[in-house]
Short mmCIF file of C-alpha atoms and ligand atoms in Angstrom, two decimals:
data_model
loop_
_atom_site.label_atom_id
_atom_site.label_comp_id
_atom_site.label_asym_id
_atom_site.label_seq_id
_atom_site.Cartn_x
_atom_site.Cartn_y
_atom_site.Cartn_z
CA MET M 1 4.92 50.69 53.53
CA ASN M 2 5.95 47.80 52.45
CA HIS M 3 4.75 46.13 49.09
CA ALA M 4 6.65 43.35 49.19
CA VAL M 5 4.30 40.43 48.20
CA ALA M 6 4.36 37.12 50.74
CA LYS M 7 5.08 33.93 49.71
CA PRO M 8 2.83 31.64 49.95
CA ALA M 9 3.44 29.10 52.45
CA VAL M 10 4.34 25.87 51.86
CA GLN M 11 2.81 23.28 53.64
CA ARG M 12 5.14 20.95 56.03
CA ILE M 13 4.03 17.12 56.15
CA PRO M 14 4.58 15.83 59.23
CA PHE M 15 6.19 12.64 60.24
CA LEU M 16 5.25 9.98 62.47
CA VAL M 17 6.87 9.03 66.37
CA GLY M 18 4.79 7.33 69.07
CA GLY M 19 1.53 7.84 66.88
CA GLU M 20 1.71 11.55 66.72
CA TRP M 21 2.62 13.32 64.09
CA ARG M 22 5.39 16.22 64.34
CA THR M 23 6.99 18.74 62.24
CA GLY M 24 10.85 17.93 63.92
CA SER M 25 13.58 19.87 64.82
CA ALA M 26 16.02 19.57 61.61
CA PRO M 27 15.81 21.67 58.08
CA ALA M 28 13.07 20.22 56.21
CA LEU M 29 13.69 18.07 53.11
CA PRO M 30 11.79 19.91 49.83
CA ALA M 31 9.63 17.56 47.89
CA ILE M 32 10.57 17.26 43.87
CA ASN M 33 8.55 15.46 41.42
CA PRO M 34 11.46 14.44 39.26
CA ALA M 35 9.69 14.46 36.04
CA SER M 36 8.64 17.96 36.28
CA GLY M 37 11.49 19.33 38.34
CA GLU M 38 8.38 20.99 40.23
CA LEU M 39 8.67 21.52 43.90
CA LEU M 40 5.37 20.16 45.38
CA GLY M 41 6.14 21.16 49.39
CA GLU M 42 8.22 20.17 51.90
CA VAL M 43 8.30 17.36 54.29
CA GLY M 44 9.69 17.62 58.06
CA ALA M 45 13.08 16.17 59.10
CA ALA M 46 14.03 14.56 62.12
CA GLY M 47 16.45 15.79 64.16
CA PRO M 48 18.42 14.11 67.25
CA ASP M 49 15.52 14.94 69.97
CA ASP M 50 12.87 13.38 67.67
CA VAL M 51 14.78 10.35 67.01
CA ASP M 52 15.21 10.05 70.84
CA ALA M 53 11.84 10.56 71.16
CA ALA M 54 10.84 7.72 68.50
CA VAL M 55 13.53 5.66 70.29
CA ARG M 56 11.17 6.05 73.38
CA ALA M 57 7.97 5.34 71.83
CA ALA M 58 9.21 2.35 70.23
CA GLN M 59 10.40 1.00 73.27
CA ALA M 60 7.25 1.42 75.46
CA ALA M 61 5.32 -0.14 73.30
CA GLN M 62 7.71 -3.42 72.09
CA PRO M 63 7.07 -5.70 74.92
CA ALA M 64 3.18 -6.22 74.72
CA TRP M 65 3.67 -6.28 71.02
CA ALA M 66 6.36 -9.00 71.81
CA ALA M 67 4.05 -10.97 74.55
CA LEU M 68 1.39 -11.48 71.75
CA ARG M 69 1.21 -14.89 70.15
CA GLY M 70 2.21 -15.34 66.78
CA HIS M 71 -1.45 -15.69 65.58
CA GLN M 72 -2.17 -12.56 66.98
CA ARG M 73 0.71 -10.12 65.44
CA ALA M 74 -0.17 -11.86 62.18
CA ALA M 75 -3.90 -10.44 62.58
CA LEU M 76 -2.39 -7.11 62.62
CA LEU M 77 -0.14 -7.75 59.27
CA GLN M 78 -3.12 -9.10 57.42
CA ALA M 79 -5.06 -5.95 58.72
CA ILE M 80 -1.89 -3.75 57.28
CA ALA M 81 -2.02 -6.02 53.85
CA ALA M 82 -5.46 -4.81 53.54
CA GLN M 83 -5.37 -1.38 54.07
CA ILE M 84 -2.56 -1.47 51.33
CA GLU M 85 -4.30 -2.94 48.97
CA GLN M 86 -7.16 -0.93 49.98
CA HIS M 87 -5.06 2.44 49.39
CA ALA M 88 -2.44 0.71 46.44
CA GLU M 89 -3.61 3.15 44.11
CA ALA M 90 -2.69 6.45 46.23
CA LEU M 91 0.26 4.47 47.52
CA ALA M 92 1.63 3.98 44.09
CA LEU M 93 1.26 7.64 42.86
CA THR M 94 3.00 8.66 45.97
CA GLN M 95 5.95 6.51 45.13
CA THR M 96 5.89 7.69 41.12
CA ARG M 97 5.45 11.33 41.90
CA GLU M 98 8.95 10.93 44.46
CA ASN M 99 10.90 8.57 42.48
CA GLY M 100 9.53 8.99 39.06
CA LYS M 101 8.95 5.36 38.71
CA PRO M 102 6.02 4.23 35.89
CA LEU M 103 3.09 4.09 37.51
CA ALA M 104 2.75 0.55 36.62
CA GLU M 105 5.59 -0.23 37.87
CA SER M 106 4.32 1.33 41.14
CA ARG M 107 1.32 -0.14 41.40
CA GLN M 108 2.79 -3.59 40.79
CA GLN M 109 5.32 -2.83 43.91
CA ALA M 110 2.07 -1.22 45.90
CA LYS M 111 0.52 -5.07 45.49
CA SER M 112 3.48 -7.29 46.49
CA ALA M 113 3.77 -4.72 49.51
CA ALA M 114 0.63 -6.31 50.68
CA GLY M 115 1.99 -10.10 49.88
CA ILE M 116 4.80 -9.46 51.72
CA PHE M 117 2.45 -8.47 54.97
CA ARG M 118 0.50 -11.16 54.38
CA TYR M 119 3.37 -13.59 53.30
CA TYR M 120 4.97 -12.55 56.90
CA ALA M 121 2.13 -13.33 58.83
CA ALA M 122 2.37 -16.52 57.59
CA GLU M 123 5.49 -17.64 58.58
CA ILE M 124 4.72 -16.27 62.34
CA GLU M 125 1.34 -17.96 62.37
CA THR M 126 3.28 -20.92 61.58
CA PHE M 127 7.14 -20.09 63.24
CA ALA M 128 7.59 -23.00 66.07
CA ALA M 129 9.95 -23.19 68.58
CA GLU M 130 12.77 -26.45 68.18
CA VAL M 131 12.69 -29.23 70.54
CA THR M 132 16.40 -30.62 70.27
CA PRO M 133 18.16 -34.18 70.81
CA PRO M 134 19.10 -34.58 74.50
CA ARG M 135 22.06 -36.01 74.93
CA GLY M 136 21.44 -36.67 78.95
CA ASP M 137 17.89 -36.43 81.70
CA TYR M 138 16.74 -33.39 80.05
CA VAL M 139 14.33 -31.61 77.37
CA SER M 140 16.00 -28.78 75.49
CA MET M 141 14.42 -26.73 73.65
CA THR M 142 15.55 -23.42 71.19
CA SER M 143 12.85 -20.91 70.96
CA TYR M 144 13.38 -17.47 69.13
CA GLU M 145 12.62 -13.97 70.55
CA PRO M 146 12.84 -10.44 69.14
CA LEU M 147 15.43 -7.82 69.69
CA GLY M 148 13.58 -5.30 70.56
CA VAL M 149 14.09 -1.97 68.19
CA VAL M 150 15.41 -2.50 64.63
CA ALA M 151 16.08 0.89 62.14
CA ALA M 152 15.56 0.28 58.96
CA ILE M 153 17.01 2.17 56.71
CA THR M 154 15.72 2.16 53.08
CA PRO M 155 17.18 4.10 49.83
CA TRP M 156 14.66 5.73 47.12
CA ASN M 157 14.41 3.37 44.63
CA SER M 158 11.46 1.33 45.69
CA PRO M 159 10.60 2.47 48.93
CA LEU M 160 7.25 0.62 48.94
CA THR M 161 8.68 -2.77 48.48
CA MET M 162 11.78 -2.11 50.38
CA ASP M 163 10.11 -1.14 53.52
CA ALA M 164 7.61 -4.11 53.14
CA GLN M 165 10.61 -6.16 53.03
CA LYS M 166 11.50 -4.99 56.40
CA ALA M 167 8.72 -3.64 58.45
CA ALA M 168 6.99 -6.94 57.53
CA PRO M 169 9.71 -9.46 59.24
CA ALA M 170 10.61 -6.92 61.48
CA LEU M 171 6.68 -6.70 63.14
CA ALA M 172 6.18 -10.22 62.56
CA ALA M 173 9.39 -11.22 64.95
CA GLY M 174 8.24 -8.62 67.68
CA ASN M 175 10.10 -5.88 67.23
CA ALA M 176 9.57 -2.24 67.13
CA VAL M 177 10.51 -0.45 64.09
CA ILE M 178 11.67 2.79 63.14
CA LEU M 179 11.89 3.70 59.61
CA LYS M 180 14.67 6.34 58.51
CA PRO M 181 13.64 6.75 54.26
CA SER M 182 15.76 8.72 51.78
CA GLU M 183 15.55 12.02 51.58
CA LEU M 184 14.34 11.41 48.21
CA THR M 185 10.98 9.43 49.05
CA PRO M 186 10.00 10.26 52.83
CA GLN M 187 6.28 10.56 51.71
CA THR M 188 5.99 7.02 50.41
CA SER M 189 6.93 5.33 53.95
CA LEU M 190 5.03 8.04 55.49
CA ALA M 191 1.51 6.75 54.15
CA LEU M 192 2.76 3.24 54.86
CA GLY M 193 3.07 4.63 58.43
CA ARG M 194 -0.33 5.89 58.13
CA LEU M 195 -1.91 2.99 57.09
CA CYS M 196 -0.41 0.76 59.59
CA LEU M 197 -1.72 3.09 62.43
CA GLU M 198 -5.55 2.90 60.80
CA ALA M 199 -4.97 -1.05 60.51
CA GLY M 200 -5.23 -0.88 64.23
CA LEU M 201 -0.91 -1.44 64.68
CA PRO M 202 -0.41 0.06 68.39
CA PRO M 203 0.87 3.10 68.26
CA GLY M 204 5.54 3.51 69.33
CA LEU M 205 5.47 0.08 67.39
CA LEU M 206 6.23 1.84 63.27
CA ASN M 207 7.86 5.58 63.70
CA VAL M 208 9.10 7.17 60.02
CA LEU M 209 11.79 9.63 60.53
CA PRO M 210 12.70 11.24 57.77
CA GLY M 211 15.74 13.39 57.35
CA SER M 212 19.24 12.91 56.17
CA GLY M 213 21.30 10.04 56.17
CA ALA M 214 24.37 12.26 58.10
CA ASP M 215 21.95 13.60 60.64
CA THR M 216 18.95 11.49 61.12
CA GLY M 217 20.45 8.47 59.81
CA ALA M 218 23.62 8.24 61.74
CA ALA M 219 21.57 9.34 65.16
CA LEU M 220 19.42 6.61 64.79
CA VAL M 221 22.20 4.01 64.47
CA GLN M 222 23.96 5.33 67.31
CA HIS M 223 20.95 5.70 69.43
CA PRO M 224 21.60 2.98 72.30
CA GLY M 225 18.32 2.36 72.35
CA VAL M 226 18.70 0.48 68.54
CA ARG M 227 19.02 -3.25 69.21
CA MET M 228 19.47 -4.36 65.30
CA ILE M 229 20.18 -2.45 61.57
CA SER M 230 18.37 -3.41 58.26
CA PHE M 231 19.87 -1.31 55.80
CA THR M 232 19.41 -1.67 52.45
CA GLY M 233 21.54 0.88 50.09
CA GLY M 234 24.93 1.99 48.67
CA THR M 235 28.03 -0.05 49.65
CA ALA M 236 29.98 2.62 51.14
CA THR M 237 26.74 4.19 53.44
CA GLY M 238 26.85 -0.15 54.33
CA ARG M 239 30.24 0.12 55.50
CA ALA M 240 29.67 3.02 57.18
CA ILE M 241 27.00 1.61 59.06
CA ALA M 242 28.63 -2.22 59.89
CA ARG M 243 31.69 0.10 61.72
CA VAL M 244 29.09 1.33 64.13
CA ALA M 245 27.26 -1.88 64.57
CA ALA M 246 30.33 -3.67 65.13
CA GLU M 247 31.17 -0.89 67.28
CA ARG M 248 28.06 -1.24 69.53
CA MET M 249 28.12 -5.42 69.36
CA ILE M 250 24.78 -5.46 67.55
CA PRO M 251 23.46 -7.47 64.71
CA ALA M 252 22.96 -5.81 61.32
CA CYS M 253 21.88 -6.93 57.80
CA PHE M 254 23.09 -5.34 54.53
CA GLU M 255 21.98 -5.03 50.90
CA LEU M 256 23.76 -3.67 49.00
CA GLY M 257 24.70 -2.45 45.18
CA GLY M 258 25.54 -4.65 42.19
CA LYS M 259 26.90 -4.41 38.67
CA SER M 260 25.10 -7.70 37.89
CA PRO M 261 26.39 -9.79 34.72
CA GLN M 262 23.87 -10.86 31.88
CA ILE M 263 25.44 -13.65 30.05
CA VAL M 264 23.90 -14.42 26.58
CA PHE M 265 25.24 -18.13 24.90
CA ALA M 266 25.09 -18.24 21.02
CA ASP M 267 22.66 -21.01 21.15
CA ALA M 268 20.17 -18.24 22.85
CA ASP M 269 16.69 -18.09 22.25
CA VAL M 270 17.56 -14.96 20.74
CA GLU M 271 14.46 -13.04 20.97
CA ARG M 272 13.73 -13.93 24.64
CA ALA M 273 17.72 -12.84 25.31
CA LEU M 274 17.12 -9.57 24.35
CA GLU M 275 13.80 -8.76 25.76
CA GLY M 276 15.12 -10.42 28.91
CA VAL M 277 18.69 -7.85 28.71
CA LEU M 278 16.80 -4.92 27.97
CA TRP M 279 14.34 -4.99 30.35
CA GLY M 280 16.71 -6.07 33.04
CA ILE M 281 18.58 -3.48 32.77
CA PHE M 282 16.45 -0.82 31.16
CA GLU M 283 13.48 -1.18 33.56
CA ALA M 284 13.44 2.00 36.25
CA MET M 285 15.96 3.32 34.52
CA GLY M 286 18.54 0.78 35.56
CA GLN M 287 17.70 2.17 39.15
CA SER M 288 17.65 -1.69 40.42
CA CYS M 289 20.04 -2.90 42.86
CA VAL M 290 19.87 -6.24 40.08
CA ALA M 291 20.00 -3.91 36.79
CA GLY M 292 21.71 -6.34 34.65
CA SER M 293 24.56 -3.85 33.99
CA ARG M 294 27.40 -5.31 32.12
CA LEU M 295 25.99 -7.75 29.23
CA PHE M 296 28.28 -10.83 27.90
CA VAL M 297 27.70 -11.98 24.72
CA GLN M 298 29.76 -14.60 22.70
CA GLN M 299 31.18 -13.77 20.24
CA ALA M 300 29.33 -15.58 17.35
CA LEU M 301 26.61 -13.99 18.14
CA TYR M 302 28.12 -10.73 19.32
CA PRO M 303 27.31 -8.22 16.37
CA ARG M 304 23.84 -9.15 15.53
CA PHE M 305 22.80 -9.36 19.06
CA VAL M 306 23.80 -6.18 20.12
CA GLU M 307 22.62 -4.52 16.76
CA ALA M 308 19.19 -5.84 17.71
CA LEU M 309 19.54 -4.82 21.17
CA VAL M 310 20.11 -0.97 20.20
CA ALA M 311 17.67 -0.70 17.67
CA LYS M 312 14.99 -2.07 20.43
CA THR M 313 16.69 0.74 22.98
CA ARG M 314 16.51 3.78 20.59
CA ALA M 315 12.46 2.33 20.23
CA LEU M 316 11.97 2.59 24.30
CA ARG M 317 9.31 5.42 24.83
CA LEU M 318 9.90 7.34 27.26
CA GLY M 319 8.18 9.95 28.94
CA PRO M 320 6.63 11.20 32.00
CA PRO M 321 5.84 8.32 34.54
CA GLU M 322 1.86 8.94 34.86
CA ASP M 323 1.36 8.75 30.92
CA PRO M 324 0.32 4.97 30.47
CA HIS M 325 2.05 4.72 27.10
CA THR M 326 5.44 5.53 28.83
CA GLN M 327 7.99 2.32 28.62
CA VAL M 328 10.89 4.27 31.13
CA GLY M 329 10.46 7.23 33.00
CA PRO M 330 12.93 10.19 34.37
CA LEU M 331 15.34 9.31 36.81
CA ALA M 332 15.06 10.15 40.39
CA SER M 333 16.14 13.33 40.61
CA GLU M 334 18.45 15.99 38.59
CA GLN M 335 21.85 15.39 40.69
CA ARG M 336 20.93 11.68 39.63
CA VAL M 337 21.22 12.62 36.01
CA GLN M 338 24.67 14.35 36.41
CA HIS M 339 25.86 11.41 38.26
CA VAL M 340 25.29 9.33 35.50
CA ASP M 341 26.31 11.70 32.56
CA THR M 342 29.25 12.17 33.99
CA ILE M 343 30.35 8.40 34.52
CA VAL M 344 28.69 8.21 30.66
CA GLN M 345 31.61 11.49 29.56
CA ALA M 346 34.03 9.02 31.72
CA ALA M 347 34.05 6.23 30.19
CA ARG M 348 34.00 8.11 26.07
CA ARG M 349 37.01 10.22 27.15
CA ASP M 350 38.92 6.46 28.19
CA GLY M 351 37.74 5.36 25.10
CA ALA M 352 34.44 3.73 25.25
CA GLN M 353 32.13 3.68 22.10
CA LEU M 354 28.50 5.03 22.63
CA LEU M 355 26.06 2.90 20.72
CA CYS M 356 22.97 4.84 21.52
CA GLY M 357 21.89 7.36 24.58
CA GLY M 358 24.68 9.44 26.31
CA ALA M 359 22.35 12.50 26.62
CA ARG M 360 19.50 13.98 28.14
CA PRO M 361 16.38 13.76 25.43
CA ALA M 362 15.52 16.47 22.89
CA GLY M 363 12.27 17.96 23.67
CA ALA M 364 10.02 20.58 25.09
CA GLN M 365 7.93 17.63 26.53
CA PHE M 366 10.92 16.56 28.86
CA GLY M 367 10.90 20.28 30.51
CA ARG M 368 12.98 20.46 33.46
CA GLY M 369 12.28 16.51 33.87
CA ALA M 370 15.92 14.53 34.86
CA TYR M 371 15.79 12.44 31.73
CA TYR M 372 18.28 10.48 30.14
CA LEU M 373 18.69 8.88 27.17
CA PRO M 374 18.82 4.72 27.52
CA THR M 375 22.52 4.28 27.13
CA ILE M 376 24.43 1.50 25.68
CA LEU M 377 28.34 1.51 25.63
CA ALA M 378 30.83 -0.96 24.15
CA GLY M 379 34.89 -1.03 22.70
CA MET M 380 35.93 -1.20 26.72
CA ARG M 381 37.65 -3.96 28.48
CA ASN M 382 35.86 -5.77 31.71
CA ASP M 383 38.17 -4.00 34.60
CA ALA M 384 37.87 -0.85 32.74
CA ALA M 385 36.29 1.73 35.97
CA VAL M 386 32.73 1.79 33.82
CA CYS M 387 32.43 -2.02 34.22
CA GLN M 388 33.33 -2.27 37.53
CA THR M 389 31.64 0.90 39.05
CA GLU M 390 27.47 0.60 40.41
CA ILE M 391 26.15 3.39 38.16
CA PHE M 392 22.60 2.94 39.36
CA GLY M 393 21.40 4.54 35.98
CA PRO M 394 20.35 3.79 32.73
CA VAL M 395 23.72 2.66 31.27
CA LEU M 396 24.45 -1.25 29.71
CA CYS M 397 28.16 -1.75 29.04
CA VAL M 398 28.34 -4.81 26.00
CA LEU M 399 31.20 -7.14 26.14
CA PRO M 400 32.09 -10.25 23.84
CA PHE M 401 33.32 -13.69 25.28
CA ALA M 402 35.00 -16.45 23.77
CA ASP M 403 34.29 -19.76 25.70
CA GLU M 404 32.95 -20.50 29.34
CA GLU M 405 36.45 -19.98 31.17
CA ASP M 406 36.94 -16.57 29.65
CA LEU M 407 33.04 -15.85 30.21
CA VAL M 408 33.39 -17.11 34.23
CA ALA M 409 36.63 -15.46 35.04
CA GLN M 410 34.99 -12.04 33.19
CA ALA M 411 31.91 -11.98 35.09
CA ASN M 412 33.46 -13.20 38.39
CA HIS M 413 35.49 -9.96 37.93
CA SER M 414 33.77 -7.61 40.41
CA GLU M 415 33.75 -6.89 43.62
CA PHE M 416 30.17 -7.20 43.70
CA GLY M 417 27.94 -10.37 43.56
CA LEU M 418 24.16 -9.29 43.52
CA ALA M 419 22.75 -10.88 40.43
CA CYS M 420 23.44 -12.62 37.12
CA GLY M 421 21.51 -13.47 34.23
CA ILE M 422 22.33 -17.09 31.93
CA TRP M 423 20.87 -17.34 28.36
CA SER M 424 21.33 -20.45 26.85
CA ALA M 425 19.43 -23.62 25.26
CA ASP M 426 21.90 -25.53 27.13
CA PHE M 427 20.21 -26.36 30.55
CA ALA M 428 23.20 -28.32 31.23
CA ARG M 429 25.53 -25.88 30.77
CA ALA M 430 23.44 -22.76 32.10
CA TRP M 431 23.16 -25.33 35.87
CA ARG M 432 27.20 -25.72 35.63
CA VAL M 433 27.61 -21.79 34.75
CA ALA M 434 25.15 -20.63 37.18
CA ARG M 435 26.97 -22.96 40.21
CA ARG M 436 30.37 -21.14 39.35
CA ILE M 437 29.11 -17.29 39.17
CA GLU M 438 29.60 -15.70 42.18
CA ALA M 439 26.22 -14.13 43.22
CA GLY M 440 23.45 -14.34 45.55
CA THR M 441 20.75 -14.58 42.67
CA VAL M 442 20.83 -16.57 38.96
CA TRP M 443 18.22 -16.22 36.67
CA ILE M 444 18.41 -18.75 33.52
CA ASN M 445 16.48 -17.91 30.74
CA THR M 446 14.37 -15.30 32.76
CA TYR M 447 15.46 -12.49 34.96
CA LYS M 448 14.51 -9.90 37.74
CA GLN M 449 11.65 -12.58 38.63
CA LEU M 450 11.47 -11.76 42.35
CA SER M 451 9.54 -13.53 45.02
CA ILE M 452 8.67 -13.04 48.64
CA THR M 453 9.43 -17.13 49.08
CA THR M 454 12.68 -16.34 48.41
CA PRO M 455 15.86 -15.45 49.96
CA PHE M 456 17.82 -12.72 48.42
CA GLY M 457 20.83 -11.30 49.04
CA GLY M 458 24.33 -10.32 47.97
CA TYR M 459 27.81 -12.07 48.10
CA LYS M 460 30.83 -10.27 48.06
CA GLN M 461 30.57 -6.35 48.73
CA SER M 462 26.76 -6.29 47.44
CA GLY M 463 25.36 -7.33 51.39
CA LEU M 464 25.75 -9.46 54.31
CA GLY M 465 22.30 -11.68 55.65
CA ARG M 466 19.24 -12.25 53.84
CA GLU M 467 16.06 -10.95 53.06
CA LYS M 468 12.75 -12.55 52.11
CA GLY M 469 11.54 -16.45 52.37
CA ARG M 470 11.70 -18.09 56.25
CA GLN M 471 15.80 -16.88 56.27
CA GLY M 472 13.98 -13.61 56.08
CA LEU M 473 12.78 -13.61 59.37
CA LEU M 474 15.80 -14.99 61.07
CA PRO M 475 17.81 -11.74 61.50
CA TYR M 476 14.98 -9.76 63.28
CA LEU M 477 15.09 -12.73 66.26
CA GLN M 478 17.69 -14.05 68.49
CA ALA M 479 17.73 -17.68 69.66
CA LYS M 480 17.41 -18.65 73.29
CA SER M 481 17.93 -22.24 74.16
CA ILE M 482 16.25 -23.62 77.69
CA TYR M 483 17.24 -26.95 79.02
CA LEU M 484 14.94 -28.64 81.55
CA ALA M 485 16.15 -31.41 83.86
CA THR M 486 14.02 -34.46 83.91
P1 NDP D 1 22.71 5.54 50.05
O1 NDP D 1 23.46 4.66 50.37
O2 NDP D 1 22.96 6.77 49.55
O3 NDP D 1 21.40 5.66 51.09
C1 NDP D 1 20.27 4.94 51.74
C2 NDP D 1 19.90 5.00 52.12
O4 NDP D 1 20.63 5.10 53.71
C3 NDP D 1 19.30 6.13 52.27
O5 NDP D 1 17.91 6.29 53.38
C4 NDP D 1 20.17 7.58 53.00
O6 NDP D 1 19.56 8.20 53.47
C5 NDP D 1 21.09 6.90 54.28
N1 NDP D 1 22.26 6.90 54.75
C6 NDP D 1 23.26 7.29 54.24
N2 NDP D 1 24.26 7.57 55.06
C7 NDP D 1 24.09 7.39 56.24
C8 NDP D 1 24.61 7.33 57.72
N3 NDP D 1 25.48 7.34 57.68
N4 NDP D 1 23.71 6.58 58.88
C9 NDP D 1 22.85 5.94 58.79
N5 NDP D 1 21.31 6.10 57.05
C10 NDP D 1 22.68 6.60 55.99
O7 NDP D 1 21.95 4.70 48.71
P2 NDP D 1 20.47 5.37 48.01
O8 NDP D 1 19.90 5.75 48.41
O9 NDP D 1 21.69 6.39 47.25
O10 NDP D 1 20.10 4.20 47.23
C11 NDP D 1 21.21 3.33 46.22
C12 NDP D 1 21.51 2.31 46.21
O11 NDP D 1 21.25 1.40 47.11
C13 NDP D 1 22.14 1.14 45.26
O12 NDP D 1 23.78 1.07 45.70
C14 NDP D 1 21.36 0.02 45.13
O13 NDP D 1 22.41 -0.90 44.70
C15 NDP D 1 21.27 0.19 46.69
N6 NDP D 1 20.42 -0.96 47.21
C16 NDP D 1 20.56 -2.23 47.03
C17 NDP D 1 19.50 -3.47 47.09
C18 NDP D 1 19.15 -4.79 47.49
O14 NDP D 1 18.42 -4.66 47.77
N7 NDP D 1 20.50 -4.92 47.27
C19 NDP D 1 18.09 -2.79 46.82
C20 NDP D 1 18.23 -1.04 46.15
C21 NDP D 1 19.00 -0.54 46.38
P3 NDP D 1 19.76 10.12 52.32
O15 NDP D 1 19.38 9.40 51.36
O16 NDP D 1 18.26 10.29 52.97
O17 NDP D 1 20.68 10.83 52.75
#
């Protein structure tokens, strides 16, 4: 007789292809809550046959969608927005349980996701073809048409907004979308897929394929039916995908990494600058593409500013993301903790001085959660590895600067160019420096102020192309010019 106790079956969460739910042919993904280390279940993953089925479903659904007028597509996007708003709390909880983001932030992002669908509904409803000036006896017009099937690949740090930022403009433009979320956050994207279906989006227009980047992601971008790639993630992955896009001669846009400078001049409003610098790096535990991870403080203010910043950082309330008193939560996974700690310890060996953090927090309440203390390092040069590598974690490098020339040279000495913060009471100087910094977004006396109305993207290795705003619609369209003889 066999006395072995059967393990309770883990429910495998299915994914969305052509309006139907399937569990997939690839090995399932574990779903782990980073706040507790608890295994919550598993999510089905897409193998090559599932990728092929999704592309076929998208190809079948797209022509009828593209044939609708802009205002008709807009009505559906508005319905999706309403559905997201109605289920915002559940969406926020799903994201927080997958990536550990404090619930208040996830709630904010669920609201933003709805706003993004509303914004692109308005854009497509008012988007017009152009009549171009004739140079002969003809009428010439340029209209914009969808590309067909779009592969949208997103990272784990903010899937609620990243998914919406790709799906909303791509759908508005008349494409079908295949969304490949990160292995860490597939359920958030699956929830969006379900809400779109419930809102009445025809099956096949939004498919969600969980799976690893190396397998599912790679198979998707190489599929001949995919006509455009929209990618957000690390620069190395972006480069690998760009090679595929180049080989296949299909358009692609890239939102990549950063190592953004925060610049504090001696005449800055110190209290506001302290808050801006603190949250610029430690909100979301530095797991944000625009995290202000290099701090430059003018020499005269440096000792006082850094001392106050360290005190504020030590006082941050670290805890479970669902606790309303928590200010900063866990990292997205245990692997992320190990990654961050490896970089911090290497920097210390290279001579960096640890001003605070640099370890896991002590205390039973942190259990097996993926926690790490907000960390500040000083005493290294801007060309040190820790100041040049994107850590994507709660680590701030602080550096002094002498004057404007010295500052601009140091701030621009980075392969990245995503964002920058400038804190100064001298408006003319802030403006001058803003124009000289190589970055896609510059904030003056504020930080992480983002809006769907305003284009976003990177200089240098931080990306190619822009998302958001009217410019964010254009990568999902191709121009067609027609001449009519008169
Ligand atoms: P990755 O580059 O590791 O992954 C991003 C996505 O790409 C994931 O879904 C991943 O799948 C997938 N992927 C990996 N390899 C391939 C491949 N060969 N073909 C197709 N898809 C692939 O980034 P992270 O998820 O670790 O996210 C962090 C990075 O994202 C940081 O560098 C950050 O700066 C950047 N980012 C940029 C933003 C911006 O707007 N500029 C915004 C947010 C983040 P899987 O993970 O499942 O293996």
